[in-house]
Coordinates of C-alpha atoms and ligand atoms in Angstrom, one line a residue:
X13 CA 38.0 -26.7 114.6
X14 CA 40.5 -23.9 114.3
X15 CA 40.6 -21.6 111.3
X16 CA 44.1 -22.6 110.2
X17 CA 43.7 -21.0 106.8
X18 CA 43.4 -17.4 108.0
X19 CA 46.1 -17.9 110.6
X20 CA 48.3 -19.3 107.8
X21 CA 47.7 -16.4 105.5
X22 CA 49.1 -14.1 108.2
X23 CA 52.1 -16.4 108.9
X24 CA 52.9 -16.7 105.2
X25 CA 52.9 -12.9 104.8
X26 CA 55.2 -12.4 107.7
X27 CA 57.5 -15.2 106.5
X28 CA 57.7 -13.5 103.1
X29 CA 58.6 -10.2 104.8
X30 CA 61.2 -11.9 107.0
X31 CA 63.0 -13.9 104.3
X32 CA 62.8 -11.8 101.1
X33 CA 66.1 -13.0 99.7
X34 CA 65.1 -16.6 100.0
X35 CA 61.9 -15.8 98.3
X36 CA 63.8 -14.3 95.3
X37 CA 66.2 -17.2 95.3
X38 CA 63.4 -19.7 95.2
X39 CA 61.8 -17.9 92.2
X40 CA 65.1 -18.1 90.4
X41 CA 65.6 -21.7 91.3
X42 CA 62.1 -22.6 89.9
X43 CA 63.1 -21.5 86.5
X44 CA 65.3 -24.6 86.0
X45 CA 64.9 -27.0 88.9
X46 CA 61.6 -28.8 89.1
X47 CA 59.7 -27.0 91.9
X48 CA 63.0 -25.2 92.7
X49 CA 64.4 -28.1 94.6
X50 CA 65.9 -31.6 94.2
X51 CA 63.9 -33.4 96.9
X52 CA 60.2 -33.1 97.8
X53 CA 60.9 -33.0 101.5
X54 CA 62.9 -29.8 101.0
X55 CA 59.9 -28.0 99.5
X56 CA 57.2 -26.3 101.6
X57 CA 54.8 -23.4 101.3
X58 CA 55.2 -20.5 100.7
X59 CA 58.8 -21.2 99.7
X60 CA 61.8 -22.9 101.4
X61 CA 64.4 -20.7 102.9
X62 CA 67.9 -21.1 101.4
X63 CA 71.1 -21.1 103.3
X64 CA 74.8 -20.2 102.9
X65 CA 76.4 -22.0 105.8
X66 CA 75.7 -24.6 108.4
X67 CA 77.4 -25.3 111.7
X68 CA 76.4 -27.3 114.8
X69 CA 72.7 -26.7 115.5
X70 CA 72.5 -23.7 113.2
X71 CA 72.0 -22.9 109.5
X72 CA 72.5 -19.4 108.1
X73 CA 69.8 -18.1 105.9
X74 CA 70.6 -16.0 102.8
X75 CA 69.8 -12.8 104.6
X76 CA 72.0 -13.7 107.5
X77 CA 69.5 -15.1 110.0
X78 CA 70.8 -17.9 112.2
X79 CA 68.2 -20.6 112.3
X80 CA 68.2 -23.5 114.8
X81 CA 67.8 -26.6 112.7
X82 CA 66.1 -29.9 113.5
X83 CA 66.1 -31.2 110.0
X84 CA 69.9 -31.8 110.2
X85 CA 70.5 -33.2 106.8
X86 CA 67.4 -35.4 106.6
X87 CA 68.3 -36.5 110.2
X88 CA 71.8 -37.7 109.1
X89 CA 73.7 -35.1 111.2
X90 CA 73.6 -36.6 114.7
X91 CA 76.7 -34.6 115.6
X92 CA 75.2 -31.4 114.2
X93 CA 76.1 -29.7 110.9
X94 CA 79.7 -30.0 109.7
X95 CA 81.2 -31.5 112.9
X96 CA 84.9 -31.0 113.1
X97 CA 85.5 -34.7 113.7
X98 CA 84.3 -35.4 110.2
X99 CA 85.5 -32.3 108.4
X100 CA 89.0 -32.8 109.7
X101 CA 89.0 -36.4 108.6
X102 CA 88.0 -35.4 105.1
X103 CA 90.5 -32.5 105.0
X104 CA 93.3 -34.9 106.0
X105 CA 92.2 -37.3 103.2
X106 CA 92.2 -34.7 100.6
X107 CA 95.6 -33.4 101.7
X108 CA 97.2 -36.7 101.2
X109 CA 95.8 -36.6 97.7
X110 CA 93.1 -39.2 98.0
X111 CA 89.4 -38.8 98.2
X112 CA 87.6 -38.4 94.9
X113 CA 86.4 -41.6 93.2
X114 CA 88.9 -44.0 91.8
X115 CA 86.8 -47.0 91.1
X116 CA 89.6 -49.2 92.5
X117 CA 89.2 -51.0 95.8
X118 CA 91.0 -49.5 98.8
X119 CA 91.4 -50.7 102.3
X120 CA 89.1 -48.1 103.7
X121 CA 86.1 -49.9 102.4
X122 CA 87.1 -53.2 104.1
X123 CA 87.7 -51.3 107.4
X124 CA 84.3 -49.6 107.2
X125 CA 82.5 -52.8 106.4
X126 CA 84.2 -54.4 109.4
X127 CA 83.2 -51.6 111.7
X128 CA 79.6 -51.8 110.4
X129 CA 79.4 -55.6 110.7
X130 CA 80.9 -55.6 114.2
X131 CA 78.5 -52.9 115.4
X132 CA 75.4 -54.5 113.8
X133 CA 76.2 -58.2 114.2
X134 CA 76.0 -58.7 110.4
X135 CA 77.7 -61.5 108.6
X136 CA 78.1 -59.7 105.3
X137 CA 77.9 -56.1 104.0
X138 CA 77.5 -54.5 100.7
X139 CA 77.8 -50.7 100.3
X140 CA 75.9 -48.5 97.9
X141 CA 75.1 -44.8 97.8
X142 CA 71.5 -44.1 99.0
X143 CA 68.9 -45.5 101.3
X144 CA 66.6 -45.9 98.2
X145 CA 69.1 -48.2 96.5
X146 CA 69.8 -50.1 99.7
X147 CA 66.2 -51.0 100.2
X148 CA 65.6 -51.8 96.6
X149 CA 68.6 -54.2 96.6
X150 CA 67.5 -55.7 99.9
X151 CA 64.1 -56.5 98.4
X152 CA 65.6 -57.9 95.2
X153 CA 67.8 -60.2 97.4
X154 CA 64.8 -61.3 99.4
X155 CA 62.7 -62.0 96.3
X156 CA 65.6 -64.0 94.7
X157 CA 66.4 -65.9 98.0
X158 CA 62.8 -66.9 98.6
X159 CA 61.7 -67.3 95.0
X160 CA 58.6 -65.3 95.9
X161 CA 57.3 -62.0 94.6
X162 CA 55.2 -60.3 97.2
X163 CA 56.6 -57.5 99.3
X164 CA 54.9 -56.6 102.6
X165 CA 55.3 -53.2 104.0
X166 CA 53.5 -50.9 106.4
X167 CA 51.2 -48.0 105.5
X168 CA 53.1 -44.8 105.7
X169 CA 56.4 -46.6 105.5
X170 CA 59.0 -44.8 103.3
X171 CA 61.9 -46.7 101.8
X172 CA 63.0 -44.0 99.3
X173 CA 61.4 -43.8 95.8
X174 CA 62.2 -47.5 95.4
X175 CA 59.9 -49.1 92.8
X176 CA 59.6 -52.2 94.9
X177 CA 58.1 -50.4 97.9
X178 CA 56.4 -47.3 96.4
X179 CA 52.9 -48.1 97.5
X180 CA 51.1 -47.0 100.6
X181 CA 53.5 -44.1 101.2
X182 CA 51.3 -41.1 100.8
X183 CA 47.9 -41.0 102.4
X184 CA 44.9 -40.8 100.2
X185 CA 41.2 -40.6 101.1
X186 CA 41.2 -44.4 101.3
X187 CA 44.2 -44.5 103.5
X188 CA 47.6 -46.0 102.6
X189 CA 46.5 -48.2 99.7
X190 CA 47.6 -46.6 96.5
X191 CA 50.6 -47.0 94.3
X192 CA 52.3 -43.7 94.8
X193 CA 54.0 -43.1 91.4
X194 CA 53.1 -43.5 87.8
X195 CA 55.8 -45.0 85.6
X196 CA 56.1 -48.2 87.6
X197 CA 55.7 -51.7 86.4
X198 CA 52.0 -52.8 86.6
X199 CA 53.1 -55.5 89.1
X200 CA 53.5 -52.9 91.9
X201 CA 49.7 -52.9 92.4
X202 CA 49.5 -56.7 93.1
X203 CA 52.9 -57.5 94.5
X204 CA 53.2 -54.8 97.2
X205 CA 51.0 -55.6 100.2
X206 CA 50.4 -53.0 102.8
X207 CA 49.5 -53.6 106.5
X208 CA 49.0 -51.4 109.5
X209 CA 52.0 -50.6 111.6
X210 CA 51.9 -51.8 115.2
X211 CA 48.8 -53.9 114.5
X212 CA 49.8 -57.5 115.4
X213 CA 46.4 -58.9 114.5
X214 CA 46.4 -57.4 111.0
X215 CA 49.9 -58.7 110.5
X216 CA 48.9 -62.2 111.5
X217 CA 45.9 -62.0 109.2
X218 CA 48.0 -61.0 106.1
X219 CA 50.4 -63.8 106.8
X220 CA 47.6 -66.2 107.2
X221 CA 46.1 -65.2 103.9
X222 CA 49.2 -64.5 101.8
X223 CA 52.1 -65.8 103.9
X224 CA 53.3 -68.4 101.2
X225 CA 53.6 -65.6 98.7
X226 CA 55.5 -63.1 100.8
X227 CA 59.2 -62.7 100.0
X228 CA 59.9 -60.2 102.8
X229 CA 58.3 -57.9 105.3
X230 CA 60.1 -54.5 105.3
X231 CA 59.5 -51.8 107.8
X232 CA 61.1 -48.9 109.7
X233 CA 61.3 -49.5 113.4
X234 CA 60.2 -45.8 113.8
X235 CA 58.5 -44.7 110.6
X236 CA 59.9 -41.3 109.6
X237 CA 56.7 -40.4 107.7
X238 CA 54.5 -41.7 110.5
X239 CA 55.4 -39.9 113.7
X240 CA 58.6 -41.7 114.5
X241 CA 56.3 -43.9 116.5
X242 CA 58.4 -46.8 117.7
X243 CA 57.3 -50.3 116.8
X244 CA 55.9 -51.9 119.9
X245 CA 57.8 -54.9 121.3
X246 CA 54.9 -57.1 120.4
X247 CA 54.8 -55.9 116.8
X248 CA 58.6 -56.3 116.4
X249 CA 58.4 -59.8 117.9
X250 CA 55.5 -60.8 115.7
X251 CA 57.3 -59.5 112.6
X252 CA 60.3 -61.7 113.5
X253 CA 58.2 -64.7 114.4
X254 CA 55.8 -64.6 111.4
X255 CA 58.5 -64.0 108.8
X256 CA 60.4 -67.0 110.2
X257 CA 57.3 -69.2 110.3
X258 CA 56.2 -68.4 106.8
X259 CA 59.7 -68.5 105.2
X260 CA 59.8 -64.8 104.4
X261 CA 62.7 -62.5 105.2
X262 CA 62.5 -59.7 107.8
X263 CA 64.1 -56.5 106.4
X264 CA 64.5 -53.7 108.9
X265 CA 65.0 -50.4 107.3
X266 CA 67.2 -48.6 109.7
X267 CA 68.1 -45.8 107.4
X268 CA 66.8 -43.3 110.1
X269 CA 67.1 -45.4 113.3
X270 CA 70.5 -46.9 112.6
X271 CA 73.1 -45.4 115.0
X272 CA 70.3 -43.0 116.2
X273 CA 69.4 -44.8 119.5
X274 CA 72.7 -46.7 120.1
X275 CA 75.9 -47.4 118.2
X276 CA 74.1 -50.1 116.1
X277 CA 70.6 -50.7 114.7
X278 CA 67.8 -50.0 117.1
X279 CA 66.9 -53.7 116.6
X280 CA 69.6 -54.4 119.1
X281 CA 67.6 -52.6 121.8
X282 CA 64.6 -54.7 120.8
X283 CA 66.6 -57.9 121.0
X284 CA 65.8 -58.8 117.4
X285 CA 68.0 -59.6 114.5
X286 CA 66.6 -59.0 111.0
X287 CA 67.7 -61.1 108.1
X288 CA 68.7 -58.0 106.2
X289 CA 69.0 -54.4 107.4
X290 CA 69.5 -51.2 105.5
X291 CA 71.5 -48.3 106.8
X292 CA 72.1 -44.9 105.4
X293 CA 72.0 -41.3 106.7
X294 CA 74.1 -41.3 109.9
X295 CA 76.5 -44.0 108.7
X296 CA 77.8 -41.6 106.0
X297 CA 78.7 -38.9 108.4
X298 CA 77.0 -36.4 106.0
X299 CA 78.3 -38.0 102.9
X300 CA 76.4 -40.4 100.6
X301 CA 76.9 -44.0 101.6
X302 CA 74.4 -46.7 102.5
X303 CA 74.6 -50.4 103.2
X304 CA 72.7 -53.6 103.1
X305 CA 73.9 -55.8 105.9
X306 CA 72.8 -59.2 107.3
X307 CA 72.9 -62.9 106.6
X308 CA 75.7 -64.2 104.5
X309 CA 73.6 -66.8 102.7
X310 CA 71.2 -64.0 101.5
X311 CA 73.8 -61.4 100.6
X312 CA 75.9 -63.9 98.8
X313 CA 73.1 -64.0 96.2
X314 CA 74.7 -60.8 94.9
X315 CA 78.0 -62.6 94.3
X316 CA 79.5 -63.0 90.8
X317 CA 80.0 -66.6 91.6
X318 CA 76.3 -67.4 91.9
X319 CA 74.7 -68.6 88.7
X320 CA 71.4 -66.7 88.9
X321 CA 72.7 -63.8 90.9
X322 CA 70.9 -60.7 92.0
X323 CA 72.3 -57.8 90.1
X324 CA 73.1 -55.8 93.2
X325 CA 75.9 -54.2 91.2
X326 CA 76.9 -51.1 89.5
X327 CA 77.2 -47.7 91.1
X328 CA 80.0 -45.5 89.9
X329 CA 80.0 -43.8 93.3
X330 CA 79.5 -47.0 95.4
X331 CA 81.9 -46.9 98.3
X332 CA 83.2 -43.5 97.4
X333 CA 86.4 -42.9 99.2
X334 CA 85.4 -39.7 100.9
X335 CA 82.0 -41.1 101.9
X336 CA 83.6 -44.1 103.4
X337 CA 86.1 -41.9 105.2
X338 CA 83.4 -39.7 106.6
X339 CA 81.3 -42.8 107.6
X340 CA 84.3 -44.3 109.3
X341 CA 85.0 -41.1 111.3
X342 CA 81.3 -41.0 112.3
X343 CA 81.0 -44.6 113.3
X344 CA 84.3 -44.5 115.2
X345 CA 83.1 -41.5 117.1
X346 CA 79.7 -42.9 117.9
X347 CA 81.1 -46.3 119.0
X348 CA 83.8 -44.6 121.2
X349 CA 81.3 -42.3 122.9
X350 CA 78.3 -44.6 122.9
X351 CA 78.0 -44.8 126.7
X352 CA 77.6 -41.0 127.2
X353 CA 76.4 -39.8 123.8
X354 CA 73.1 -41.7 123.5
X355 CA 72.0 -41.0 127.1
X356 CA 72.8 -37.3 126.5
X357 CA 70.8 -37.3 123.3
X358 CA 67.9 -39.1 124.9
X359 CA 67.8 -36.6 127.8
X360 CA 67.6 -33.8 125.3
X361 CA 64.8 -35.5 123.4
X362 CA 62.9 -36.3 126.5
X363 CA 63.2 -32.7 127.9
X364 CA 62.2 -31.1 124.6
X365 CA 59.2 -33.4 123.9
X366 CA 57.9 -33.1 127.5
X367 CA 58.3 -29.3 127.6
X368 CA 56.8 -28.8 124.1
X369 CA 53.7 -30.6 125.3
X370 CA 53.7 -28.4 128.4
X371 CA 54.0 -25.0 126.8
X372 CA 51.0 -25.9 124.5
X373 CA 49.1 -27.2 127.5
X374 CA 49.7 -24.0 129.4
X375 CA 48.0 -22.1 126.6
X376 CA 45.1 -24.6 126.5
X377 CA 46.3 -26.4 123.4
X378 CA 46.5 -30.2 123.2
X379 CA 49.8 -31.2 121.7
X380 CA 51.3 -34.7 121.8
X381 CA 54.8 -35.5 120.9
X382 CA 55.6 -38.9 119.3
X383 CA 59.0 -40.5 118.9
X384 CA 59.5 -42.4 122.1
X385 CA 57.9 -45.4 123.8
X386 CA 59.6 -46.3 127.0
X387 CA 58.3 -49.8 126.9
X388 CA 59.7 -50.5 123.4
X389 CA 62.9 -48.5 123.6
X390 CA 63.7 -47.9 127.3
X391 CA 66.9 -46.0 126.3
X392 CA 64.8 -43.0 125.0
X393 CA 65.5 -41.1 121.8
X394 CA 66.2 -37.9 120.0
X395 CA 63.5 -38.0 117.3
X396 CA 60.1 -36.3 117.5
X397 CA 56.9 -35.2 115.8
X398 CA 54.5 -32.7 117.4
X399 CA 50.9 -33.7 116.8
X400 CA 47.7 -31.8 117.6
X401 CA 45.1 -34.5 118.3
X402 CA 41.5 -33.3 118.0
X403 CA 40.6 -35.3 121.1
X404 CA 42.3 -36.0 124.3
X405 CA 41.9 -39.8 124.4
X406 CA 43.0 -40.7 120.9
X407 CA 45.9 -43.2 120.8
X408 CA 48.7 -42.4 118.4
X409 CA 50.1 -45.8 117.5
X410 CA 50.6 -45.8 113.8
X411 CA 51.2 -43.5 110.8
X412 CA 47.5 -43.7 110.1
X413 CA 46.7 -41.8 113.3
X414 CA 49.2 -38.9 113.0
X415 CA 48.5 -38.3 109.3
X416 CA 44.7 -38.4 109.5
X417 CA 43.1 -34.9 109.5
X418 CA 40.1 -36.3 111.4
X419 CA 42.5 -37.5 114.2
X420 CA 45.1 -34.8 114.3
X421 CA 45.2 -31.3 113.0
X422 CA 47.7 -32.0 110.2
X423 CA 47.7 -28.6 108.6
X424 CA 48.5 -27.0 111.9
X425 CA 51.5 -29.2 112.3
X426 CA 52.8 -29.3 108.8
X427 CA 52.0 -25.7 107.7
X428 CA 51.3 -23.3 110.6
X429 CA 53.8 -24.7 113.1
X430 CA 56.5 -25.0 110.4
X431 CA 56.2 -21.3 109.4
X432 CA 55.4 -20.0 112.9
X433 CA 58.6 -21.5 114.2
X434 CA 60.6 -20.2 111.3
X435 CA 59.4 -16.7 112.2
X436 CA 61.1 -17.4 115.5
X437 CA 64.2 -18.8 113.9
X438 CA 63.6 -22.5 114.4
X439 CA 63.4 -25.0 111.5
X440 CA 61.4 -28.1 112.3
X441 CA 60.0 -31.0 110.2
X442 CA 56.7 -32.6 111.1
X443 CA 56.6 -30.4 114.2
X444 CA 60.1 -31.2 115.4
X445 CA 62.7 -33.5 113.8
X446 CA 66.0 -34.8 115.0
X447 CA 68.0 -33.4 117.9
X448 CA 71.8 -33.4 117.5
X449 CA 74.5 -33.6 120.1
X450 CA 75.2 -29.9 119.3
X451 CA 71.7 -28.8 120.5
X452 CA 72.9 -27.5 123.8
X453 CA 70.7 -26.7 126.8
X454 CA 70.7 -23.1 125.7
X455 CA 69.7 -23.9 122.2
X456 CA 66.9 -26.2 123.5
X457 CA 65.7 -23.4 125.8
X458 CA 65.6 -21.0 122.9
X459 CA 63.7 -23.6 120.9
X460 CA 61.2 -23.9 123.6
X461 CA 60.7 -20.2 123.7
X462 CA 59.9 -20.3 120.0
X463 CA 57.3 -23.0 120.6
X464 CA 55.9 -20.9 123.4
X465 CA 55.7 -17.8 121.2
X466 CA 53.9 -19.9 118.6
X467 CA 51.5 -21.4 121.2
X468 CA 50.7 -17.9 122.5
X469 CA 50.0 -16.7 119.0
X470 CA 47.9 -19.7 118.2
X471 CA 45.8 -19.3 121.3
X472 CA 45.1 -15.7 120.3
X473 CA 44.8 -15.9 116.5
X474 CA 44.4 -19.6 115.5
Ligands
PMP3 N1 64.5 -45.6 104.1 C1 64.2 -44.7 105.1 C2 63.6 -45.2 106.4 C3 64.4 -43.3 104.9 O1 64.1 -42.4 105.8 C4 64.9 -42.9 103.7 C5 65.2 -41.4 103.4 N2 64.4 -40.5 104.0 C6 65.2 -43.8 102.7 C7 65.0 -45.2 103.0 C8 65.8 -43.4 101.4 O2 67.1 -43.0 101.6 P1 67.8 -42.0 100.5 O3 67.0 -40.7 100.6 O4 69.2 -41.9 101.0 O5 67.6 -42.6 99.2

């Protein structure tokens, strides 16, 4: 086992020396903002750097450093930061004196819903503002539609801080079993069931035991908190078949995977159609919009005309004009360039994942990138985690594997690699993150140099 703690101490000291203005700004922020941030994923030790600008693959740190960024707006910015195609669309909208919320329907919403429905094969669409709300409403719809209460999810699956899925998110000593938050209704404990991702037998077993109670099975095709490991074809197929057989709904949470692998949900590449799907992130083009899309008979439960309707309603900023405009510009671009854009992204992802493993191997360090599975998604992809398995032969097939310190060196990935790469001017999440179209060959090559510098250092000091 490496002595990550001593190594980390050195890295933290250098990071503090390299980014003193961010350190001071973080101290200031902490006085008022809880932990100095507005989202837990933006916080890391010893302090998050702060930025003044973002363009393409880069963000500019307070002190002026250009940092290559693979976080890219929580993976939303598939065209890089502030892409002209979106910025110009928003400018044009504001110039014609339209863009801030009106609360009155406009034609942009209908056009956006039509684009989304056509791309995803959905019969009906409802827009809201965040992935959290989309998954919460999708689960409410499923519970109402089936008249059942239990929600089945996978360990390590994240659907936002949605009270109906806030169990089995964070790993505890027992695994992914605990309710993650206090302040929730007591029912969360009994009504949220957790199964292991990519484990068909466990899935069959939970349906055998509890199938009649299950309103829906919700999962991410590539869990963002679990290595971006793609669902196997067998798991996806079993999820579809078992939900159908037991009268439950399949909800695919495509907040990350939607429009990331193709100009639709990744479910299209699996040849599966969920009953409901949730989209967010990319579909907003960098602005807040999300959607629940899918079967008309289920979504119609939210209609005013239904006696005992699902209150999928409210939202001052639902279908915000600028968000919808940004989303439209993004979807139009992705759909128009689908044939070239996704293969280009996949090639970048493939090159980087392969070469990261190689630079570590060259220094005698075992690193394994997750985020693709040629059998499940032959098209390849642009997401990645970098894991450091403790043994050569260990399979990384589920969130359990990549988050278990007895399987992978989690501190090395989450802490040391994070800071070590920032010292080289590269910002990663879970070892890598999401590649944008703006990550050019040169940027990827510079990224690889950063990994190599870190690997070299780790082999000497770690
Ligand atoms: N589902 C998934 C798969 C996500 O990755 C996220 C956000 N990381 C959410 C839901 C929640 O989305 P939001 O942060 O927009 O509420």
